Tab-separated table of C-alpha atoms in Angstrom:
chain	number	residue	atom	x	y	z
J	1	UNK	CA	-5.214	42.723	16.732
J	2	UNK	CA	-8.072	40.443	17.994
J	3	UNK	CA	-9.600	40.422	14.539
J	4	UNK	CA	-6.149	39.391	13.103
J	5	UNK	CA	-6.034	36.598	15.693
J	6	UNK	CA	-9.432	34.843	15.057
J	7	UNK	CA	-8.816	34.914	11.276
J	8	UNK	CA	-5.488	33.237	12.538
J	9	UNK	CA	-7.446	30.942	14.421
J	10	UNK	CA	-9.733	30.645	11.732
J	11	UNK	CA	-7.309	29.362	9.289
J	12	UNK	CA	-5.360	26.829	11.302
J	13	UNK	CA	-9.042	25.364	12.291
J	14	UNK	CA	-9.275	25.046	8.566
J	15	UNK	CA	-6.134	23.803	7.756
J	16	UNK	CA	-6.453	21.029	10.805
J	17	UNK	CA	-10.071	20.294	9.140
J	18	UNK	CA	-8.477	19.504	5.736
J	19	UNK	CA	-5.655	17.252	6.898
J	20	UNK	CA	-8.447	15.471	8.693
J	21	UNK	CA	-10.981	15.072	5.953
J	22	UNK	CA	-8.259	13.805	3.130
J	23	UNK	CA	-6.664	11.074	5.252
J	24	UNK	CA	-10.098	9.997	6.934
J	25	UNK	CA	-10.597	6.069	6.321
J	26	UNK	CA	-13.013	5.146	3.735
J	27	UNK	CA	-16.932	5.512	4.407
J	28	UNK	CA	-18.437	2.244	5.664
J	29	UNK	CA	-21.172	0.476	3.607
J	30	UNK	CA	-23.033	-2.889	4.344
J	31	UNK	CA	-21.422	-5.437	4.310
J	32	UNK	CA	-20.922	-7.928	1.174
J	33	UNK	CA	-20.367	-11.870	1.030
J	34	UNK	CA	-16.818	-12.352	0.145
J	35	UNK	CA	-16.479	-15.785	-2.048
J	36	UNK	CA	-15.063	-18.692	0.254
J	37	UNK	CA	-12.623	-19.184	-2.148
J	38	UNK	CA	-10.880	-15.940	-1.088
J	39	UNK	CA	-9.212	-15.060	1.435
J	40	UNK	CA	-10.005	-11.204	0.564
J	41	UNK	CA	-11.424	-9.604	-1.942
J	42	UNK	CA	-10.048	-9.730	-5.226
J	43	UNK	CA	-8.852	-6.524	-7.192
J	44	UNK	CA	-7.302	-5.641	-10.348
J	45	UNK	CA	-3.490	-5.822	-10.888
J	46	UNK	CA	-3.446	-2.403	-11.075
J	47	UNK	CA	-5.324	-0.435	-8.473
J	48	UNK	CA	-4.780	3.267	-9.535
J	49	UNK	CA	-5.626	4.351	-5.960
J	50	UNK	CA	-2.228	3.080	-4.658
J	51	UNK	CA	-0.652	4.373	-7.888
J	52	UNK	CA	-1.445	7.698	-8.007
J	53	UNK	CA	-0.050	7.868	-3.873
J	54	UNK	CA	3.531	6.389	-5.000
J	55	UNK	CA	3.777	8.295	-8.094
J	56	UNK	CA	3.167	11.314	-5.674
J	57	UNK	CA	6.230	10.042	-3.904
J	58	UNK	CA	3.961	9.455	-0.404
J	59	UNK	CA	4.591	5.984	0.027
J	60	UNK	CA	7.771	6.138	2.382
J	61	UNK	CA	5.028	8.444	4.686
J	62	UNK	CA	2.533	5.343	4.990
J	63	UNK	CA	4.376	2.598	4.414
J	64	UNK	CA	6.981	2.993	6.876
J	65	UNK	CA	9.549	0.560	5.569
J	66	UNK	CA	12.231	1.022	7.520
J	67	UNK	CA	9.809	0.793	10.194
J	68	UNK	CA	8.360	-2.572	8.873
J	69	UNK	CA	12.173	-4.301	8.328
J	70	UNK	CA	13.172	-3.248	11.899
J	71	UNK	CA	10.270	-5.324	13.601
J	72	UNK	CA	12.170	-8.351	11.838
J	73	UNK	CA	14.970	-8.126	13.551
J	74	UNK	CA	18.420	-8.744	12.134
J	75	UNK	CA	18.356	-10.293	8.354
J	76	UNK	CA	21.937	-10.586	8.039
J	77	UNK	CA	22.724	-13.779	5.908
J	78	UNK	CA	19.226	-15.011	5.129
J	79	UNK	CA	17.364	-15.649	1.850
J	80	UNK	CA	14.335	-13.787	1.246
J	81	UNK	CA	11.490	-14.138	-1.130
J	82	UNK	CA	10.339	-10.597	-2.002
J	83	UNK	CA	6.821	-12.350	-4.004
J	84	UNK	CA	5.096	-9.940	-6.716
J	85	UNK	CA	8.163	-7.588	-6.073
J	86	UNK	CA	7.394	-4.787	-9.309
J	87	UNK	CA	10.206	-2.529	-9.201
J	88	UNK	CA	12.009	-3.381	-6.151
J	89	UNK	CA	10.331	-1.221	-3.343
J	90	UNK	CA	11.022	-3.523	-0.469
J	91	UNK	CA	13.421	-5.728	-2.583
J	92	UNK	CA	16.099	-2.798	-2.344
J	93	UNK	CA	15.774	-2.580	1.341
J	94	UNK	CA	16.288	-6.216	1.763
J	95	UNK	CA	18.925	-6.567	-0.382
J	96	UNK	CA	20.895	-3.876	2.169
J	97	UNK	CA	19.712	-5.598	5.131
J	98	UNK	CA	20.472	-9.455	4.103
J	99	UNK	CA	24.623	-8.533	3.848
J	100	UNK	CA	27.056	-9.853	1.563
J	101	UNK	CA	25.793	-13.616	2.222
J	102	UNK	CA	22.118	-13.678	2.073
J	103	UNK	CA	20.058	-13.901	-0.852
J	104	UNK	CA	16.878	-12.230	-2.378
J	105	UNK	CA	14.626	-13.807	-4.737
J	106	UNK	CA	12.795	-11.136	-6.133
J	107	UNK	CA	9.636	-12.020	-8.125
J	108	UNK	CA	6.820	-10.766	-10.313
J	109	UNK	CA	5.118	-11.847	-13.235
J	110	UNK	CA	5.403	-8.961	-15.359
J	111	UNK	CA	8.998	-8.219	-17.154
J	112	UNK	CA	9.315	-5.183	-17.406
J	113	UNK	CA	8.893	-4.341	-14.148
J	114	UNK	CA	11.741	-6.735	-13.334
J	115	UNK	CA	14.252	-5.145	-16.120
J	116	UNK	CA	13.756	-1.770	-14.059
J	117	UNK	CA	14.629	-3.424	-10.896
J	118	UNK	CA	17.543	-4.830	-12.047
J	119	UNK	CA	18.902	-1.786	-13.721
J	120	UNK	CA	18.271	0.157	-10.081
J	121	UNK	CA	20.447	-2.455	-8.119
J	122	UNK	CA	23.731	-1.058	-6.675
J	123	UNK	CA	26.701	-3.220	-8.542
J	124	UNK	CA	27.675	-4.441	-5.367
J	125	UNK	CA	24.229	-5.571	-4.542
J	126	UNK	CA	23.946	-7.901	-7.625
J	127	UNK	CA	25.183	-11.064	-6.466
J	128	UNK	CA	22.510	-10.780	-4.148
J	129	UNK	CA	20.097	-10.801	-6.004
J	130	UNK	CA	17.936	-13.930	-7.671
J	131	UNK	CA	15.318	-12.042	-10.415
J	132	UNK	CA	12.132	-15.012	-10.892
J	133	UNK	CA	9.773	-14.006	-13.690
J	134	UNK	CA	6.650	-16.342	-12.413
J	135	UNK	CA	4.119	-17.364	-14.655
J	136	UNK	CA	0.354	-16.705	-13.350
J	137	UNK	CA	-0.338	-17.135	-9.516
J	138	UNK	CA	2.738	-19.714	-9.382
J	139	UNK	CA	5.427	-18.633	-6.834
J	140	UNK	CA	8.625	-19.783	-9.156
J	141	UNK	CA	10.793	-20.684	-6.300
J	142	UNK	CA	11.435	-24.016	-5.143
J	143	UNK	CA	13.982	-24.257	-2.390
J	144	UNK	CA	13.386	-23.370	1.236
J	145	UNK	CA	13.584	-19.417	2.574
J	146	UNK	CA	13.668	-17.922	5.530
J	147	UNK	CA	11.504	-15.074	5.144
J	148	UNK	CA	8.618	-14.198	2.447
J	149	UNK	CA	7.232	-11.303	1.504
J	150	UNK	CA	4.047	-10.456	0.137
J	151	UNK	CA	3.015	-6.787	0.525
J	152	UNK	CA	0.328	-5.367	-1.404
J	153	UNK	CA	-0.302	-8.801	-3.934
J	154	UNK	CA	-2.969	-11.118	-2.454
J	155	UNK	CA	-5.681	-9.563	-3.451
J	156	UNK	CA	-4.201	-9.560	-7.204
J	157	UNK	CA	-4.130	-13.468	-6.743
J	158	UNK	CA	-7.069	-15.493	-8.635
J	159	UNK	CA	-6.026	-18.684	-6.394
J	160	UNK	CA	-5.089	-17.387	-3.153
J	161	UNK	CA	-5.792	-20.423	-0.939
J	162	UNK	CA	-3.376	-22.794	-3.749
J	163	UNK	CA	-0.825	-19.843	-3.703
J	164	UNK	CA	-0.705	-19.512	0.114
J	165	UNK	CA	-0.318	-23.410	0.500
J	166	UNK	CA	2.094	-22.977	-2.198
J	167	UNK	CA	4.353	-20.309	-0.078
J	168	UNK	CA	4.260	-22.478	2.919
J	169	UNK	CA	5.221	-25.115	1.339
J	170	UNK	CA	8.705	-23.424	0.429
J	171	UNK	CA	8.863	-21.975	4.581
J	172	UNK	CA	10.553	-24.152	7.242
J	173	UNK	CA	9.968	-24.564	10.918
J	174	UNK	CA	11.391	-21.215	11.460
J	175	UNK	CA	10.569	-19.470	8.493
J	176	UNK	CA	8.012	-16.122	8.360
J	177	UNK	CA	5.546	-14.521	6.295
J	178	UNK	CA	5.069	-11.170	6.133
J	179	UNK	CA	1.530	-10.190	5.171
J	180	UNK	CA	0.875	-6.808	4.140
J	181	UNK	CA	-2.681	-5.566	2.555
J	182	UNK	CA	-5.322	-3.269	2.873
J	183	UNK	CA	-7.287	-2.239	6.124
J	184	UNK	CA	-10.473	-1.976	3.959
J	185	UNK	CA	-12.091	-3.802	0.881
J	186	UNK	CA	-14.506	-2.336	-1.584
J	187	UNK	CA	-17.468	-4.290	-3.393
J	188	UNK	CA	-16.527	-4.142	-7.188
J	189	UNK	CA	-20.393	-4.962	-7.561
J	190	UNK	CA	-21.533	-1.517	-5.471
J	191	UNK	CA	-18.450	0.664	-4.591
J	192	UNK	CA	-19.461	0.154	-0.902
J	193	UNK	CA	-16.122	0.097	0.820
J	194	UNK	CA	-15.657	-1.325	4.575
J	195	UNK	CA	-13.184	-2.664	6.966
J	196	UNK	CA	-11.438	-5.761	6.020
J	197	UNK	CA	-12.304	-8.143	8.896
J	198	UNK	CA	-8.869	-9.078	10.291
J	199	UNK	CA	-10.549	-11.757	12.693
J	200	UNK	CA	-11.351	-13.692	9.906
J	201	UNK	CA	-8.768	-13.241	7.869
J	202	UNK	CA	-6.605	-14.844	10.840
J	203	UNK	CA	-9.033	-17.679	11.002
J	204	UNK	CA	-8.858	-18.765	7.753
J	205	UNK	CA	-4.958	-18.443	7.928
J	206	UNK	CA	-5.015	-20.721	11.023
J	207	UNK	CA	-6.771	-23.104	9.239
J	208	UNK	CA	-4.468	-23.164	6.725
J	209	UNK	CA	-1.693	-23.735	9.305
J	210	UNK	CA	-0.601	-19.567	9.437
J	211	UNK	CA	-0.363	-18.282	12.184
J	212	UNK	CA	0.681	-15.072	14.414
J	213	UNK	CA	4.762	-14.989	14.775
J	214	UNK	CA	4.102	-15.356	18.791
J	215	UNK	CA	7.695	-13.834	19.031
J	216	UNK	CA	6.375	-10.374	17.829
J	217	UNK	CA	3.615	-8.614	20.483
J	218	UNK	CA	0.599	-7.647	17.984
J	219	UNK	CA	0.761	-3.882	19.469
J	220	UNK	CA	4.092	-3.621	17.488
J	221	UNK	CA	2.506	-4.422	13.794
J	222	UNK	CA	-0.218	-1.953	14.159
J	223	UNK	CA	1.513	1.179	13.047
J	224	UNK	CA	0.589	1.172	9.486
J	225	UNK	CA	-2.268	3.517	9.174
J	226	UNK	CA	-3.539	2.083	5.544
J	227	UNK	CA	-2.648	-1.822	6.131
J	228	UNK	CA	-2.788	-4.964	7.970
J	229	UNK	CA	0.708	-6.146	8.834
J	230	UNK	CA	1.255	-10.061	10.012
J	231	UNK	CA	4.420	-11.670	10.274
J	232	UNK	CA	3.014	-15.296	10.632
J	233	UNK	CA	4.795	-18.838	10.759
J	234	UNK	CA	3.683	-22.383	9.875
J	235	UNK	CA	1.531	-24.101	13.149
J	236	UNK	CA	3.612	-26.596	14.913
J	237	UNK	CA	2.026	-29.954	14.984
J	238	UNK	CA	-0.372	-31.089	18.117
C-alpha cells in the first residue's frame, strides 16, 4: 500500500513538474537595443509560435476574450475598428457585443483572410459589419470610432510610430485603444528572448499622446498570462 502511494505521489509530482516546465515564460538573455523607430520589436507577419497554439485550438485558454471584452464595459451601439483583424477572432465577439446599431470595421491587409471572415458571419450579423482590405501599414478607415483594436499586429508594423499617429488620429476625446502584444521580445539577430519592458513602452505612448484609460484600475488588465493588455485614450491638453 505505501509503495503504491509514493509511486502515486511520484507521478502527480511529475505531472505538476511538466505543466510547470511547458508554460514557464521564456529564458531571459541580455538585453538588445531596440531601434528608436520602434515601439517594439519587429517580427514577421507570420509568427508560427502563435500559430501552431491556435491551430491547437488553445487560444480561448490564454487569450481570455470574453474576459478582455467584459473589462470594456457595455459596447452596445458603438463602432469599432477591429485593425489587422485575419479571420475574425475578436471581430466575431464584437460584432455580438456592439447590437443591432453599432458597427465593426474589420481590417487586414491580406484577402483571403477577409473572404473567410465574411463567410463565418451569422446572416444577421452582416449589416454590422464594414470588411477594409488596407494596403501596407495604412489603417483604411477614415471616420471617427469609438473603440480600436489592435491585438497581436504592432509588431508586424514596419512604421509603427506613423501607424499609431495614424489610429489616433481617427479616435475622439472619448475614444480607446486596446493594445494587446507580447510580454516578451526575442532578438532576430541572437534568439535571446526577454521581457518586453512595459515602462517604456508606456513612455513612448505618452509621448505620443497615449495614455492609460484612468477609468480602468491597471490590476484589472493584468490577467493575460502571455500579453500586455492597455486600453489607452488620447492625453487631454495642459
Amino acid at each position: 500500500m505505501k509503495l503504491k502511494y509514493g509511486v502515486l505521489t511520484a507521478s502527480i509530482a511529475w505531472m505538476v513538474f511538466l505543466l510547470w516546465y511547458m508554460n514557464r515564460p521564456p529564458k531571459p538573455g541580455p538585453d538588445f537595443d531596440v531601434d528608436p523607430q520602434y515601439l517594439i520589436p519587429p517580427r514577421q507577419t507570420y509568427d508560427p509560435g502563435l500559430a501552431a497554439a491556435f491551430e491547437q485550438g488553445q487560444r480561448d485558454f490564454w487569450q481570455k476574450p470574453d474576459q478582455v471584452l467584459d473589462v470594456l464595459g457595455d459596447l452596445d451601439g458603438l463602432t469599432v475598428a477591429d485593425i489587422g483583424c485575419g479571420e475574425g477572432y475578436f471581430t466575431l465577439r464584437l460584432l455580438d457585443r456592439v447590437g443591432p446599431e453599432g458597427t465593426v470595421f474589420a481590417t487586414d491587409i491580406q484577402p483571403d483572410l477577409l473572404d473567410r471572415l465574411a463567410h463565418s458571419v451569422p446572416p444577421e450579423w452582416a449589416s454590422r459589419l464594414q470588411l477594409v482590405l488596407a494596403e501596407g501599414d495604412t489603417i483604411g478607415i477614415e471616420g471617427q470610432v469609438d473603440l480600436i483594436f489592435l491585438v497581436q499586429v504592432l509588431g508586424e508594423v514596419s512604421h509603427q510610430r506613423a501607424f499609431l499617429s495614424a489610429l489616433s488620429a481617427i479616435m475622439g476625446p472619448t475614444s480607446r485603444l486596446v493594445l494587446i502584444d507580447s510580454k516578451h521580445v526575442t532578438d532576430p539577430k541572437t534568439g535571446y528572448t526577454r521581457p518586453l519592458d512595459q515602462n517604456r513602452l508606456l513612455a513612448d505612448l505618452g509621448s505620443m499622446g497615449l495614455v492609460p484609460d484612468p477609468q480602468i484600475p491597471e490590476e484589472n488588465l493584468q490577467f493575460l498570462p502571455k500579453q500586455f493588455f492597455f486600453v489607452l485614450v488620447k492625453s487631454k491638453p495642459r
